[in-house]
Every structure is written in C-alpha cells, then in structure tokens.
C-alpha cells in the first residue's frame, strides 16, 4: 500500500474467493484521494481452485452470483472507502454466467445509486437483455 501511495497508483480492491495461499483478501483501503476501484470476481472457490484447462478457465472461475448478504458486505466496504476517496468505482467481473449485470443492478438499488446521461444501449445492459 505504501508503494502504491508513494507512486500515486490506484489500489484495486478485490473481492475473490478465499481459497488458501495466494488469495487476495478484500482490503478496503484507498491509496489516492481522488479514486479507488473495487473489482468483484465472485466467490466461486471450487472454480477458482479447479479452473479446468484451455480457454474456458475464465468461464469456470468467474461463474458466480452474489447473494444479498455478500452485496451488503461489499456495500459496507464501498461506504468505508467513500469516506477517504472522492470516487469509488465498482466493477462486477463475475460475468461468465451473466450474473454481473444483475448483481450490479441489485447493488445499485441497495445503495440508492442513480445515473444520468447514460446512452440507451448502456441502460439495456441492466434490463435483463440476455
């Protein structure tokens, strides 16, 4: 964290399965005052440990649908980061099963977030257009 801060780099706060050695815990700390990124990979421990072989490993690893309790945990982390950072960006990367958009929409509703000026094509991403 010190290195990132000294070099004005953004700490990417990760949520991923806690699958033993090498797992990155969710550390809600910002290294800059202007922005921080939360990247959500899902919590599919089985898929993380046994991603298969070949090009389909991403499909296995990121196959996950967050539940309400988990989204609340992430929401609390985002609120904590909001106290020390101007902008908190949240990216759902649990996309292999099409869960990212639904989880993002639920997260948006839970936190009372509204976005203005989005193009209609962007809005279609959140209307179950799969």
Coordinates of N, CA, C and O in Angstrom, one line a residue:
X1 N 0.8 -1.2 0.0 CA 0.0 0.0 0.0 C 0.9 1.3 0.0 O 0.5 2.2 -0.7
X2 N 2.0 1.2 0.8 CA 2.9 2.3 0.8 C 3.4 2.6 -0.6 O 3.5 3.8 -1.0
X3 N 3.9 1.6 -1.3 CA 4.4 1.7 -2.6 C 3.4 2.4 -3.6 O 3.7 3.3 -4.3
X4 N 2.2 1.9 -3.5 CA 1.1 2.4 -4.4 C 0.9 3.9 -4.1 O 0.8 4.7 -5.0
X5 N 0.8 4.2 -2.8 CA 0.5 5.6 -2.4 C 1.7 6.5 -2.8 O 1.4 7.6 -3.4
X6 N 2.9 6.1 -2.6 CA 4.1 6.9 -2.9 C 4.2 7.2 -4.4 O 4.7 8.2 -4.8
X7 N 3.7 6.2 -5.2 CA 3.8 6.3 -6.7 C 2.5 6.8 -7.3 O 2.3 6.7 -8.5
X8 N 1.5 7.2 -6.5 CA 0.3 7.7 -7.0 C -0.5 6.7 -7.8 O -1.2 7.1 -8.8
X9 N -0.4 5.5 -7.4 CA -1.1 4.4 -8.1 C -2.4 4.0 -7.4 O -2.5 4.2 -6.2
X10 N -3.4 3.5 -8.1 CA -4.7 3.2 -7.6 C -4.6 1.8 -7.1 O -4.2 0.8 -7.8
X11 N -5.0 1.6 -5.8 CA -5.2 0.2 -5.3 C -6.5 -0.3 -5.8 O -7.5 0.2 -5.7
X12 N -6.4 -1.5 -6.4 CA -7.6 -2.2 -6.9 C -8.0 -3.1 -5.8 O -7.4 -4.1 -5.5
X13 N -9.1 -2.8 -5.1 CA -9.7 -3.6 -4.0 C -10.4 -4.8 -4.7 O -11.3 -4.6 -5.5
X14 N -10.0 -6.0 -4.3 CA -10.5 -7.2 -5.0 C -11.4 -7.9 -4.0 O -11.1 -8.0 -2.8
X15 N -12.5 -8.5 -4.6 CA -13.3 -9.5 -3.9 C -13.1 -10.7 -4.7 O -13.5 -10.8 -5.9
X16 N -12.5 -11.8 -4.1 CA -12.3 -13.0 -4.8 C -12.5 -14.1 -3.8 O -12.4 -13.9 -2.6
X17 N -12.6 -15.4 -4.2 CA -12.7 -16.5 -3.3 C -11.5 -16.6 -2.4 O -10.3 -16.3 -2.8
X18 N -11.7 -16.8 -1.1 CA -10.6 -17.0 -0.2 C -10.3 -18.5 -0.2 O -10.9 -19.3 0.5
X19 N -9.4 -18.9 -1.1 CA -9.1 -20.3 -1.4 C -7.7 -20.7 -1.0 O -7.1 -21.5 -1.7
X20 N -7.2 -20.1 0.0 CA -5.9 -20.6 0.5 C -4.8 -19.6 0.1 O -5.0 -18.5 -0.3
X21 N -3.6 -20.2 0.1 CA -2.4 -19.4 -0.3 C -2.5 -18.7 -1.6 O -3.0 -19.3 -2.6
X22 N -2.2 -17.5 -1.6 CA -2.3 -16.7 -2.9 C -3.6 -15.9 -3.0 O -3.7 -15.1 -3.9
X23 N -4.5 -16.2 -2.2 CA -5.8 -15.5 -2.3 C -5.6 -14.0 -1.8 O -4.9 -13.8 -0.8
X24 N -6.3 -13.1 -2.5 CA -6.2 -11.7 -2.1 C -7.4 -11.4 -1.3 O -8.5 -11.5 -1.8
X25 N -7.2 -11.0 0.0 CA -8.4 -10.6 0.8 C -8.9 -9.2 0.4 O -8.2 -8.4 -0.2
X26 N -10.2 -9.0 0.7 CA -10.8 -7.7 0.4 C -10.2 -6.7 1.4 O -10.5 -6.8 2.6
X27 N -9.4 -5.7 0.9 CA -8.8 -4.7 1.8 C -9.3 -3.4 1.4 O -8.8 -2.8 0.4
X28 N -10.4 -2.8 2.0 CA -11.0 -1.6 1.6 C -10.1 -0.4 2.0 O -10.5 0.4 2.9
X29 N -9.0 -0.2 1.3 CA -8.1 0.9 1.6 C -7.8 1.6 0.2 O -7.6 0.9 -0.8
X30 N -7.9 2.9 0.2 CA -7.6 3.7 -1.0 C -6.2 4.3 -0.8 O -5.8 4.8 0.2
X31 N -5.4 4.3 -1.9 CA -4.1 4.8 -1.9 C -4.1 6.2 -2.6 O -3.0 6.8 -2.6
X32 N -5.2 6.7 -3.0 CA -5.4 8.0 -3.6 C -6.6 8.7 -3.1 O -7.6 8.0 -2.7
X33 N -6.6 10.0 -3.0 CA -7.8 10.7 -2.5 C -8.9 10.9 -3.6 O -10.0 11.1 -3.3
X34 N -8.5 10.7 -4.9 CA -9.5 11.0 -5.9 C -10.3 9.8 -6.4 O -11.4 9.9 -6.8
X35 N -9.7 8.6 -6.4 CA -10.4 7.4 -6.9 C -9.8 6.1 -6.4 O -8.7 6.0 -6.0
X36 N -10.7 5.1 -6.3 CA -10.4 3.8 -6.0 C -11.3 2.8 -6.8 O -12.4 3.2 -7.1
X37 N -10.8 1.7 -7.1 CA -11.5 0.7 -7.8 C -11.8 -0.6 -7.0 O -10.9 -1.1 -6.3
X38 N -13.1 -1.0 -7.0 CA -13.4 -2.3 -6.4 C -13.8 -3.2 -7.5 O -14.6 -3.0 -8.3
X39 N -13.0 -4.3 -7.6 CA -13.2 -5.3 -8.7 C -13.7 -6.6 -8.0 O -13.1 -7.2 -7.2
X40 N -14.9 -7.0 -8.5 CA -15.6 -8.2 -7.9 C -15.5 -9.4 -8.8 O -16.2 -9.4 -9.9
X41 N -14.8 -10.4 -8.4 CA -14.6 -11.6 -9.2 C -15.6 -12.7 -8.9 O -15.6 -13.8 -9.5
X42 N -16.4 -12.6 -7.8 CA -17.2 -13.7 -7.3 C -16.5 -14.4 -6.3 O -15.3 -14.2 -6.0
X43 N -17.2 -15.4 -5.7 CA -16.6 -16.2 -4.6 C -16.7 -17.7 -4.9 O -16.9 -18.5 -4.0
X44 N -16.5 -18.1 -6.1 CA -16.6 -19.5 -6.6 C -15.3 -20.2 -6.2 O -14.4 -20.3 -7.1
X45 N -15.2 -20.7 -5.0 CA -13.9 -21.3 -4.5 C -13.6 -22.5 -5.4 O -12.5 -22.7 -5.8
X46 N -14.6 -23.4 -5.7 CA -14.3 -24.6 -6.5 C -13.8 -24.2 -7.9 O -12.8 -24.8 -8.3
X47 N -14.4 -23.2 -8.5 CA -14.0 -22.8 -9.8 C -12.6 -22.1 -9.8 O -11.8 -22.2 -10.8
X48 N -12.3 -21.4 -8.7 CA -11.0 -20.7 -8.6 C -9.9 -21.7 -8.4 O -8.8 -21.6 -9.0
X49 N -10.1 -22.8 -7.6 CA -9.1 -23.8 -7.4 C -9.0 -24.8 -8.6 O -7.9 -25.4 -8.8
X50 N -10.1 -25.1 -9.3 CA -10.1 -26.0 -10.3 C -10.7 -25.4 -11.6 O -11.8 -25.8 -12.0
X51 N -9.9 -24.5 -12.2 CA -10.5 -23.7 -13.3 C -10.6 -24.5 -14.6 O -11.0 -24.0 -15.6
X52 N -10.1 -25.8 -14.6 CA -10.2 -26.5 -15.9 C -8.9 -26.2 -16.7 O -8.0 -25.5 -16.3
X53 N -9.0 -26.6 -18.0 CA -7.8 -26.4 -18.8 C -8.3 -25.7 -20.1 O -9.4 -25.8 -20.5
X54 N -7.3 -25.0 -20.8 CA -7.7 -24.4 -22.0 C -8.3 -23.0 -21.9 O -8.2 -22.4 -20.9
X55 N -9.0 -22.6 -22.9 CA -9.5 -21.3 -23.0 C -10.8 -21.0 -22.1 O -11.2 -19.9 -21.9
X56 N -11.4 -22.1 -21.6 CA -12.7 -21.9 -20.9 C -12.4 -21.7 -19.4 O -13.4 -21.7 -18.6
X57 N -11.2 -21.5 -18.9 CA -11.0 -21.4 -17.5 C -11.7 -20.1 -16.9 O -12.1 -20.1 -15.8
X58 N -11.8 -19.1 -17.7 CA -12.5 -17.9 -17.2 C -14.0 -18.2 -17.0 O -14.6 -17.6 -16.0
X59 N -14.5 -19.0 -17.8 CA -16.0 -19.3 -17.7 C -16.2 -20.0 -16.3 O -17.2 -19.8 -15.7
X60 N -15.3 -20.9 -15.9 CA -15.4 -21.6 -14.7 C -15.1 -20.7 -13.5 O -15.8 -20.7 -12.5
X61 N -14.0 -20.0 -13.6 CA -13.6 -19.2 -12.5 C -14.5 -18.0 -12.1 O -14.8 -17.8 -10.9
X62 N -15.2 -17.4 -13.0 CA -16.0 -16.2 -12.8 C -17.5 -16.5 -12.8 O -18.3 -15.6 -12.9
X63 N -17.8 -17.8 -12.7 CA -19.2 -18.2 -12.6 C -19.7 -18.1 -11.2 O -19.5 -18.9 -10.3
X64 N -20.4 -17.0 -10.9 CA -20.8 -16.7 -9.5 C -21.9 -15.7 -9.5 O -21.9 -14.7 -10.2
X65 N -22.9 -15.9 -8.6 CA -24.0 -14.9 -8.4 C -23.9 -14.5 -6.9 O -24.2 -15.3 -6.1
X66 N -23.6 -13.2 -6.7 CA -23.5 -12.7 -5.3 C -24.9 -12.8 -4.7 O -25.9 -12.4 -5.3
X67 N -25.0 -13.1 -3.4 CA -26.2 -13.1 -2.6 C -26.3 -11.7 -1.9 O -25.4 -10.9 -1.9
X68 N -27.5 -11.5 -1.3 CA -27.7 -10.2 -0.7 C -26.8 -9.9 0.4 O -26.3 -8.7 0.6
X69 N -26.5 -10.9 1.2 CA -25.5 -10.7 2.3 C -24.1 -10.3 1.8 O -23.5 -9.4 2.4
X70 N -23.7 -10.9 0.8 CA -22.4 -10.6 0.2 C -22.4 -9.2 -0.4 O -21.4 -8.5 -0.2
X71 N -23.4 -8.8 -1.1 CA -23.5 -7.5 -1.6 C -23.6 -6.4 -0.5 O -23.0 -5.4 -0.7
X72 N -24.2 -6.8 0.6 CA -24.1 -5.8 1.7 C -22.7 -5.7 2.3 O -22.3 -4.6 2.6
X73 N -21.9 -6.7 2.3 CA -20.5 -6.6 2.8 C -19.8 -5.7 1.8 O -19.0 -4.9 2.3
X74 N -20.0 -5.9 0.5 CA -19.3 -5.0 -0.5 C -19.8 -3.6 -0.3 O -19.0 -2.7 -0.5
X75 N -21.0 -3.4 -0.1 CA -21.6 -2.1 0.1 C -20.9 -1.4 1.3 O -20.6 -0.2 1.2
X76 N -20.7 -2.1 2.4 CA -20.1 -1.5 3.5 C -18.6 -1.1 3.2 O -18.2 -0.1 3.7
X77 N -17.9 -2.0 2.5 CA -16.6 -1.6 2.1 C -16.6 -0.4 1.2 O -15.7 0.5 1.4
X78 N -17.5 -0.3 0.3 CA -17.6 0.9 -0.6 C -17.9 2.2 0.2 O -17.3 3.2 0.0
X79 N -18.8 2.0 1.2 CA -19.1 3.2 2.1 C -17.9 3.6 2.9 O -17.6 4.8 3.1
X80 N -17.1 2.7 3.3 CA -15.9 3.0 4.1 C -14.9 3.7 3.2 O -14.3 4.7 3.6
X81 N -14.7 3.2 2.0 CA -13.8 3.9 1.0 C -14.3 5.3 0.6 O -13.5 6.2 0.4
X82 N -15.6 5.5 0.6 CA -16.2 6.8 0.3 C -15.8 7.9 1.2 O -15.7 9.0 0.9
X83 N -15.4 7.5 2.5 CA -15.0 8.4 3.5 C -13.7 9.1 3.2 O -13.4 10.1 3.7
X84 N -12.8 8.3 2.4 CA -11.5 8.8 2.2 C -11.2 9.1 0.8 O -10.0 9.4 0.4
X85 N -12.1 8.8 -0.1 CA -11.9 8.9 -1.6 C -13.0 9.6 -2.3 O -14.2 9.4 -1.9
X86 N -12.7 10.5 -3.2 CA -13.8 11.2 -3.9 C -14.7 10.3 -4.8 O -15.9 10.4 -4.8
X87 N -14.1 9.3 -5.5 CA -14.8 8.4 -6.4 C -14.5 7.0 -6.1 O -13.3 6.6 -6.1
X88 N -15.5 6.2 -5.9 CA -15.4 4.7 -5.7 C -16.0 4.1 -7.0 O -17.2 4.2 -7.2
X89 N -15.2 3.4 -7.7 CA -15.7 2.7 -8.9 C -15.8 1.2 -8.6 O -14.9 0.6 -8.0
X90 N -17.0 0.6 -8.9 CA -17.2 -0.8 -8.6 C -17.5 -1.5 -10.0 O -18.3 -1.1 -10.7
X91 N -16.7 -2.6 -10.2 CA -16.8 -3.3 -11.4 C -17.1 -4.8 -11.1 O -16.3 -5.4 -10.3
X92 N -18.2 -5.3 -11.6 CA -18.5 -6.7 -11.4 C -17.9 -7.5 -12.5 O -18.2 -7.3 -13.7
X93 N -17.0 -8.4 -12.2 CA -16.3 -9.2 -13.1 C -16.7 -10.7 -13.0 O -16.0 -11.6 -13.4
X94 N -17.9 -10.9 -12.4 CA -18.4 -12.3 -12.3 C -19.4 -12.5 -13.5 O -20.5 -12.7 -13.3
X95 N -18.8 -12.5 -14.7 CA -19.6 -12.3 -15.9 C -19.8 -13.6 -16.7 O -20.6 -13.6 -17.7
X96 N -19.2 -14.7 -16.4 CA -19.3 -15.8 -17.3 C -20.7 -16.5 -17.3 O -21.1 -17.1 -18.3
X97 N -21.5 -16.3 -16.3 CA -22.8 -16.8 -16.3 C -23.9 -15.8 -16.4 O -25.1 -16.0 -16.3
X98 N -23.5 -14.5 -16.8 CA -24.4 -13.4 -17.0 C -24.9 -12.8 -15.7 O -25.9 -12.1 -15.7
X99 N -24.2 -13.1 -14.6 CA -24.6 -12.5 -13.3 C -24.2 -11.1 -13.0 O -24.8 -10.4 -12.1
X100 N -23.2 -10.6 -13.7 CA -22.6 -9.3 -13.3 C -23.6 -8.2 -13.4 O -23.7 -7.4 -12.5
X101 N -24.4 -8.1 -14.5 CA -25.3 -7.0 -14.7 C -26.4 -7.1 -13.6 O -26.8 -6.0 -13.1
X102 N -26.9 -8.2 -13.4 CA -28.0 -8.4 -12.3 C -27.5 -8.0 -11.0 O -28.1 -7.3 -10.2
X103 N -26.3 -8.4 -10.6 CA -25.7 -8.1 -9.3 C -25.4 -6.6 -9.3 O -25.6 -6.0 -8.2
X104 N -24.9 -6.0 -10.4 CA -24.7 -4.6 -10.4 C -26.0 -3.8 -10.2 O -26.0 -2.8 -9.4
X105 N -27.0 -4.2 -10.8 CA -28.3 -3.6 -10.7 C -28.8 -3.7 -9.2 O -29.3 -2.7 -8.7
X106 N -28.7 -4.9 -8.6 CA -29.1 -5.0 -7.2 C -28.2 -4.1 -6.3 O -28.8 -3.5 -5.4
X107 N -26.9 -4.1 -6.5 CA -26.0 -3.2 -5.8 C -26.5 -1.8 -5.9 O -26.5 -1.0 -4.9
X108 N -26.8 -1.4 -7.1 CA -27.2 0.0 -7.4 C -28.5 0.3 -6.6 O -28.6 1.4 -6.0
X109 N -29.4 -0.6 -6.6 CA -30.7 -0.3 -5.9 C -30.5 -0.3 -4.4 O -31.1 0.5 -3.7
X110 N -29.7 -1.2 -3.9 CA -29.4 -1.3 -2.5 C -28.8 0.0 -1.9 O -29.1 0.4 -0.8
X111 N -28.0 0.7 -2.8 CA -27.3 1.9 -2.4 C -27.9 3.2 -2.9 O -27.4 4.2 -2.7
X112 N -29.1 3.1 -3.5 CA -29.8 4.2 -4.0 C -29.0 5.0 -5.0 O -29.1 6.3 -5.0
X113 N -28.3 4.3 -5.8 CA -27.5 5.0 -6.9 C -28.3 5.2 -8.1 O -29.0 4.3 -8.6
X114 N -28.2 6.4 -8.7 CA -28.8 6.8 -9.9 C -27.8 7.4 -10.9 O -26.9 8.1 -10.4
X115 N -27.9 7.0 -12.1 CA -27.0 7.6 -13.1 C -27.8 8.3 -14.2 O -28.8 7.8 -14.7
X116 N -27.3 9.5 -14.5 CA -28.0 10.3 -15.5 C -27.1 10.4 -16.8 O -25.9 10.4 -16.6
X117 N -27.7 10.5 -17.9 CA -26.9 10.7 -19.1 C -26.4 9.5 -19.8 O -25.5 9.6 -20.7
X118 N -26.8 8.3 -19.3 CA -26.3 7.1 -20.0 C -27.0 6.9 -21.3 O -28.2 7.2 -21.5
X119 N -26.3 6.3 -22.3 CA -27.0 6.1 -23.5 C -27.9 4.9 -23.4 O -27.8 4.1 -22.5
X120 N -29.0 4.9 -24.2 CA -29.9 3.8 -24.1 C -29.3 2.4 -24.2 O -29.7 1.4 -23.6
X121 N -28.2 2.2 -25.0 CA -27.5 0.9 -25.1 C -26.9 0.5 -23.8 O -26.9 -0.6 -23.4
X122 N -26.4 1.5 -23.0 CA -25.8 1.2 -21.7 C -27.0 0.8 -20.8 O -26.8 -0.2 -20.0
X123 N -28.1 1.4 -20.8 CA -29.2 1.1 -19.9 C -29.7 -0.3 -20.2 O -30.2 -1.0 -19.3
X124 N -29.7 -0.7 -21.5 CA -30.2 -2.0 -21.9 C -29.4 -3.1 -21.2 O -29.9 -4.2 -20.9
X125 N -28.2 -2.9 -20.8 CA -27.4 -3.9 -20.1 C -28.0 -4.3 -18.8 O -27.8 -5.3 -18.2
X126 N -28.7 -3.3 -18.2 CA -29.3 -3.6 -16.8 C -30.8 -3.9 -16.8 O -31.4 -3.9 -15.8
X127 N -31.3 -4.2 -18.0 CA -32.7 -4.5 -18.1 C -33.0 -6.0 -18.4 O -34.0 -6.3 -19.0
X128 N -32.1 -6.9 -18.1 CA -32.2 -8.3 -18.3 C -32.2 -8.7 -19.8 O -32.9 -9.6 -20.2
X129 N -31.5 -8.0 -20.6 CA -31.4 -8.2 -22.0 C -30.5 -9.3 -22.4 O -29.7 -9.2 -23.3
X130 N -30.5 -10.5 -21.7 CA -29.6 -11.6 -22.0 C -30.3 -12.6 -22.9 O -31.3 -13.0 -22.7

